[in-house]
Coordinates of C-alpha atoms and ligand atoms in Angstrom, one line a residue:
M1 CA 103.9 110.7 79.1
T2 CA 105.9 107.7 80.1
A3 CA 104.6 104.1 79.7
N4 CA 105.6 101.2 81.8
S5 CA 106.0 98.4 79.3
S6 CA 107.4 95.8 81.6
T7 CA 103.9 94.6 82.5
K8 CA 101.5 93.0 80.1
K9 CA 98.8 95.7 80.6
H10 CA 99.5 99.2 79.6
H11 CA 100.1 101.3 82.7
L12 CA 100.8 105.0 82.1
T13 CA 102.4 107.5 84.5
I14 CA 101.0 110.8 83.3
D15 CA 103.9 113.2 82.9
G16 CA 102.4 116.5 84.2
R17 CA 105.7 118.2 84.1
G18 CA 106.3 117.4 80.4
L19 CA 102.7 118.3 79.4
A20 CA 103.0 121.6 81.4
Q21 CA 106.3 122.4 79.6
G22 CA 104.6 121.9 76.2
L23 CA 101.8 124.4 77.2
L24 CA 104.3 126.9 78.6
E25 CA 106.1 127.1 75.3
Q26 CA 102.8 128.1 73.7
F27 CA 102.1 130.6 76.4
K28 CA 105.6 132.2 76.1
L29 CA 104.8 132.9 72.4
Q30 CA 101.5 134.5 73.4
V31 CA 103.2 136.8 75.9
Q32 CA 105.7 137.8 73.2
E33 CA 102.8 138.5 70.8
L34 CA 101.1 140.7 73.4
S35 CA 104.3 142.6 73.9
L36 CA 105.2 142.9 70.2
H37 CA 101.7 143.7 68.7
H38 CA 99.8 145.2 71.6
K39 CA 102.6 146.8 73.7
I40 CA 101.3 145.2 76.8
I41 CA 102.8 142.9 79.5
P42 CA 100.3 140.7 81.4
G43 CA 100.4 141.6 85.1
L44 CA 99.6 139.2 87.9
A45 CA 99.2 140.3 91.6
V46 CA 99.4 137.6 94.3
I47 CA 98.2 138.4 97.8
L48 CA 99.4 136.3 100.7
V49 CA 98.2 136.9 104.2
G50 CA 100.2 135.4 107.1
D51 CA 103.4 133.4 107.2
D52 CA 102.3 129.8 106.5
P53 CA 105.6 128.3 105.1
A54 CA 103.7 126.0 102.7
S55 CA 101.8 129.0 101.2
Q56 CA 105.0 131.0 101.0
L57 CA 106.7 128.2 99.1
Y58 CA 103.7 128.0 96.7
V59 CA 103.7 131.7 96.0
A60 CA 107.5 131.7 95.5
T61 CA 107.3 128.9 93.0
K62 CA 104.4 130.4 91.2
T63 CA 106.1 133.8 91.0
Q64 CA 109.3 132.3 89.6
R65 CA 107.5 130.4 86.9
V66 CA 105.2 133.3 86.0
R67 CA 108.2 135.6 85.6
Q68 CA 110.0 133.1 83.4
M69 CA 107.1 133.5 81.0
G70 CA 107.7 137.3 80.7
I71 CA 104.7 138.0 82.8
K72 CA 105.0 140.8 85.4
S73 CA 104.3 139.3 88.8
Q74 CA 103.9 141.3 92.0
D75 CA 103.5 139.7 95.4
F76 CA 101.8 141.5 98.3
Y77 CA 102.4 140.1 101.8
L78 CA 100.1 141.1 104.6
P79 CA 100.6 140.2 108.3
K80 CA 98.4 137.4 109.6
Q81 CA 96.6 140.0 111.8
A82 CA 95.4 141.9 108.7
K83 CA 91.8 142.9 108.8
M84 CA 89.1 143.1 106.2
P85 CA 89.6 146.8 105.5
D86 CA 93.3 146.2 104.8
L87 CA 92.4 143.7 102.2
Q88 CA 89.6 145.8 100.8
Q89 CA 92.0 148.7 100.3
L90 CA 94.6 146.5 98.6
V91 CA 92.2 144.7 96.3
Q92 CA 90.6 148.0 95.4
K93 CA 93.9 149.4 94.4
L94 CA 94.7 146.4 92.3
N95 CA 91.3 146.4 90.7
N96 CA 92.0 150.0 89.6
D97 CA 95.6 149.3 88.4
H98 CA 95.7 149.0 84.6
A99 CA 99.0 147.1 84.7
I100 CA 97.3 144.3 86.7
H101 CA 95.2 141.9 84.7
A102 CA 94.9 139.1 87.2
I103 CA 94.6 138.9 91.0
L104 CA 95.2 135.8 93.1
I105 CA 94.5 135.5 96.8
Q106 CA 96.5 132.6 98.2
L107 CA 94.2 130.3 100.2
P108 CA 93.7 129.4 103.0
L109 CA 93.3 132.7 104.7
P110 CA 93.6 133.1 108.5
D111 CA 90.4 132.0 110.3
H112 CA 89.2 135.5 111.1
L113 CA 88.9 136.5 107.4
S114 CA 86.1 135.3 105.2
S115 CA 87.6 134.1 101.9
R116 CA 84.2 134.4 100.2
Q117 CA 83.9 138.0 101.2
I118 CA 87.4 138.8 100.1
I119 CA 87.3 137.0 96.8
D120 CA 84.1 138.8 95.9
L121 CA 86.0 142.1 96.3
I122 CA 88.0 141.2 93.2
N123 CA 86.8 142.6 89.9
P124 CA 85.4 139.4 88.2
A125 CA 87.3 140.3 85.0
K126 CA 90.6 140.0 87.0
D127 CA 89.7 136.9 88.9
V128 CA 92.4 134.6 87.8
D129 CA 91.3 131.6 90.0
G130 CA 87.7 131.8 88.8
L131 CA 86.5 131.9 92.4
H132 CA 84.4 135.1 92.4
S133 CA 80.7 134.3 93.0
Q134 CA 79.8 135.5 89.5
N135 CA 82.4 133.3 87.8
V136 CA 81.4 130.3 90.0
A137 CA 77.8 130.8 88.7
F138 CA 78.9 130.9 85.1
L139 CA 80.8 127.6 85.6
A140 CA 78.0 126.0 87.5
N141 CA 75.6 127.0 84.6
G142 CA 77.9 125.3 82.1
Q143 CA 79.1 128.5 80.5
P144 CA 82.5 129.2 82.2
K145 CA 84.3 132.5 81.6
I146 CA 87.3 131.5 83.6
I147 CA 88.1 128.1 85.1
P148 CA 89.9 127.5 88.4
C149 CA 93.5 126.5 87.7
T150 CA 93.6 123.0 89.3
P151 CA 90.4 121.7 87.8
A152 CA 91.4 123.2 84.4
G153 CA 94.7 121.3 84.7
C154 CA 93.0 118.1 85.6
L155 CA 90.6 118.4 82.7
Y156 CA 93.5 119.0 80.3
L157 CA 95.2 115.8 81.6
L158 CA 92.0 113.8 81.1
Q159 CA 91.8 115.2 77.5
Q160 CA 95.2 113.8 76.8
V161 CA 94.3 110.3 78.2
F162 CA 90.8 110.3 76.6
P163 CA 91.2 112.1 73.2
A164 CA 87.6 111.1 72.3
G165 CA 86.3 112.7 75.5
I166 CA 84.8 111.5 78.7
S167 CA 81.1 111.4 77.8
G168 CA 79.3 108.8 79.8
K169 CA 82.3 107.9 82.0
N170 CA 81.7 107.4 85.7
V171 CA 83.8 109.8 87.7
V172 CA 84.2 110.0 91.4
V173 CA 85.6 113.3 92.7
I174 CA 86.8 113.0 96.3
G175 CA 86.5 116.4 98.0
R176 CA 83.9 119.2 97.6
S177 CA 86.1 122.2 98.2
H178 CA 85.4 125.5 96.4
L179 CA 88.9 125.5 94.9
V180 CA 88.9 122.0 93.5
G181 CA 86.1 119.4 94.1
R182 CA 83.1 121.5 93.2
P183 CA 84.5 123.3 90.1
M184 CA 85.9 120.0 89.0
A185 CA 82.5 118.3 89.2
W186 CA 80.8 121.1 87.2
L187 CA 83.4 120.9 84.5
L188 CA 83.1 117.1 84.3
M189 CA 79.3 117.3 84.1
Q190 CA 79.7 119.9 81.3
Q191 CA 81.7 117.2 79.5
N192 CA 78.8 114.8 79.9
A193 CA 80.5 112.6 82.5
T194 CA 78.4 111.0 85.3
V195 CA 79.8 112.6 88.5
T196 CA 79.7 111.4 92.1
I197 CA 81.1 114.0 94.6
A198 CA 82.4 112.3 97.7
H199 CA 83.4 114.1 100.9
R200 CA 84.0 113.6 104.6
Y201 CA 80.5 112.3 105.3
T202 CA 80.4 109.9 102.3
K203 CA 79.7 106.3 103.3
D204 CA 81.4 103.4 101.5
L205 CA 83.9 105.6 99.6
A206 CA 85.8 102.4 98.5
L207 CA 82.6 101.1 96.8
H208 CA 82.0 104.4 94.9
C209 CA 85.6 104.3 93.8
Q210 CA 85.4 100.7 92.6
R211 CA 82.7 101.6 90.2
A212 CA 84.6 104.6 88.8
D213 CA 86.2 104.9 85.3
I214 CA 88.0 108.0 86.6
I215 CA 88.9 108.9 90.2
I216 CA 89.9 112.5 91.1
A217 CA 91.3 112.6 94.6
A218 CA 91.3 116.1 96.2
A219 CA 90.7 115.3 99.9
G220 CA 94.1 116.4 101.4
S221 CA 94.5 113.0 103.0
A222 CA 97.8 111.1 102.3
G223 CA 97.3 107.7 100.8
L224 CA 93.5 107.7 101.1
V225 CA 92.9 105.9 97.9
K226 CA 94.0 102.3 98.3
G227 CA 94.9 99.7 95.6
G228 CA 91.7 97.7 96.3
W229 CA 89.6 100.8 95.6
V230 CA 90.6 101.1 92.0
R231 CA 89.0 99.1 89.2
P232 CA 91.7 97.6 86.8
G233 CA 92.0 100.0 83.9
A234 CA 90.6 103.1 85.7
V235 CA 92.3 106.5 85.4
V236 CA 93.4 108.2 88.6
I237 CA 94.2 111.9 89.0
D238 CA 95.8 112.7 92.3
V239 CA 95.4 116.4 93.4
G240 CA 96.7 115.9 96.9
I241 CA 99.9 117.5 98.1
N242 CA 100.5 116.3 101.7
R243 CA 103.6 117.1 103.6
L244 CA 104.7 114.4 106.0
P245 CA 107.6 115.3 108.3
N246 CA 110.7 113.2 107.6
P247 CA 114.0 114.4 109.2
N248 CA 116.0 112.4 106.7
A249 CA 114.4 114.0 103.6
A250 CA 116.2 116.9 102.0
R251 CA 113.4 119.5 102.8
G252 CA 112.5 117.9 106.1
Y253 CA 109.3 116.4 104.7
D254 CA 108.0 113.9 102.2
L255 CA 105.5 115.0 99.6
L256 CA 102.6 112.5 99.3
G257 CA 99.5 112.5 97.2
D258 CA 96.0 111.4 98.2
V259 CA 96.6 108.1 96.4
A260 CA 98.7 105.2 97.6
F261 CA 100.7 105.4 94.4
D262 CA 102.6 102.1 94.7
E263 CA 99.4 100.1 95.3
V264 CA 97.4 101.8 92.6
Q265 CA 100.1 102.1 89.9
G266 CA 99.8 98.5 88.7
K267 CA 96.0 98.6 88.5
A268 CA 95.2 102.0 87.0
A269 CA 95.5 102.4 83.2
A270 CA 96.9 105.9 83.9
I271 CA 97.9 107.7 87.1
T272 CA 99.4 111.1 88.0
P273 CA 102.4 111.1 90.3
V274 CA 103.0 113.5 93.2
P275 CA 105.0 115.5 92.7
G276 CA 105.1 116.0 88.9
G277 CA 101.4 115.4 88.0
V278 CA 98.7 117.9 88.8
G279 CA 101.0 120.5 90.5
P280 CA 102.8 121.7 87.3
M281 CA 99.4 121.8 85.5
T282 CA 98.0 124.1 88.1
V283 CA 100.9 126.5 87.6
A284 CA 100.5 126.2 83.8
F285 CA 96.8 127.2 84.0
L286 CA 97.6 130.1 86.3
I287 CA 99.7 131.4 83.5
H288 CA 97.1 130.5 80.9
N289 CA 94.4 132.4 82.9
T290 CA 96.6 135.4 83.4
I291 CA 97.3 135.7 79.7
K292 CA 93.6 135.1 78.9
L293 CA 92.5 137.9 81.2
C294 CA 95.1 140.2 79.6
Y295 CA 93.8 139.4 76.1
Q296 CA 90.2 139.9 77.3
S297 CA 91.1 143.3 78.8
L298 CA 92.1 144.2 75.2
E299 CA 88.8 142.7 73.9
K300 CA 91.0 140.3 71.8
P301 CA 90.0 136.6 71.4
Y302 CA 92.2 134.0 73.1
P303 CA 92.7 130.5 71.9
N304 CA 90.6 127.9 73.8
I305 CA 93.2 125.4 75.0
L306 CA 90.6 123.2 76.7
K307 CA 88.3 123.3 73.6
I308 CA 85.2 123.7 75.7
Ligands
ADP1 P1 91.4 121.2 98.5 O1 91.6 122.6 98.6 O2 92.6 120.4 98.0 O3 90.2 120.8 97.7 P2 90.2 121.1 101.2 O4 91.0 120.8 102.5 O5 89.7 122.5 101.1 O6 91.2 120.6 100.0 O7 89.0 120.1 101.1 C1 89.1 118.8 101.4 C2 87.8 118.1 101.0 O8 88.1 116.7 101.1 C3 86.6 118.4 101.8 O9 85.5 118.5 100.9 C4 86.4 117.1 102.6 O10 85.0 116.8 102.9 C5 87.0 116.0 101.8 N1 87.6 114.9 102.5 C6 88.6 115.0 103.5 N2 88.9 113.8 104.0 C7 88.1 112.9 103.4 C8 87.9 111.5 103.4 N3 88.7 110.8 104.3 N4 87.0 111.0 102.6 C9 86.3 111.7 101.7 N5 86.4 113.0 101.6 C10 87.3 113.6 102.4

């Protein structure tokens, strides 16, 4: 983590990249142990439907990181016209493949496919994103078996900022998606936080945020959280990754979070940047979950990094 000491108050920019790096070093050793003592290489299968460039970039980045860990990663590309039976066939094949311990379906899927139906085809024991209905139920019941990667990464970051825990803290989660907002809220409740879930129809979002000790922004709306919404000393976790076209930028777009970083930075006690905050944690927990599922396939215990 890096601290800005030029101001009187302590403002921290949370170094997601550095924290992820620390985790990856541990994970690499675990992969080596699996190979050495159990003669097994964790296997991850990623399914991508369609040709959305943002999704392709995510998958390419994930695959590269995963392979650097010594994990075997296989990508499966289906055309955007793919039908339910095509996915059924592929997922079934991967469910039955002993070299594959983890299956990830890159979301969003094209509109004609039901992500709920497709995710529920995955063997819950290979559900690396924790999105299968059975795994969602375990998490909502407060007994998670596998935790979705982004919420797991956010909780890990909060654990670094609040070593004594977040019991009794007021948390506002902006967004109620199945991938981030909802699982995040369940996790936080399990940690005894008082949780408000805000969404598109929430009135007076600014007021909710002003009361929060912790704000987790996962709305997919660039710069939504303004400086005036943040109580001095609050902790702000920015999950948003918004691409704004900019012909002068190297990639042709700027990457912006859901938080107006420049306005909020001087008020929040700690804030995650975009990029370099939650993003690297998501990848780290994808690797964590892949290794965990591999250990579980061997019926071997796996160290609980989140201590929950
Ligand atoms: P993600 O996968 O990052 O969670 P989604 O696009 O699936 O993103 O979900 C966005 C969520 O954010 C939805 O639950 C939506 O209601 C919420 N949301 C979008 N815009 C706003 C807004 N302006 N204020 C509050 N919530 C919002």
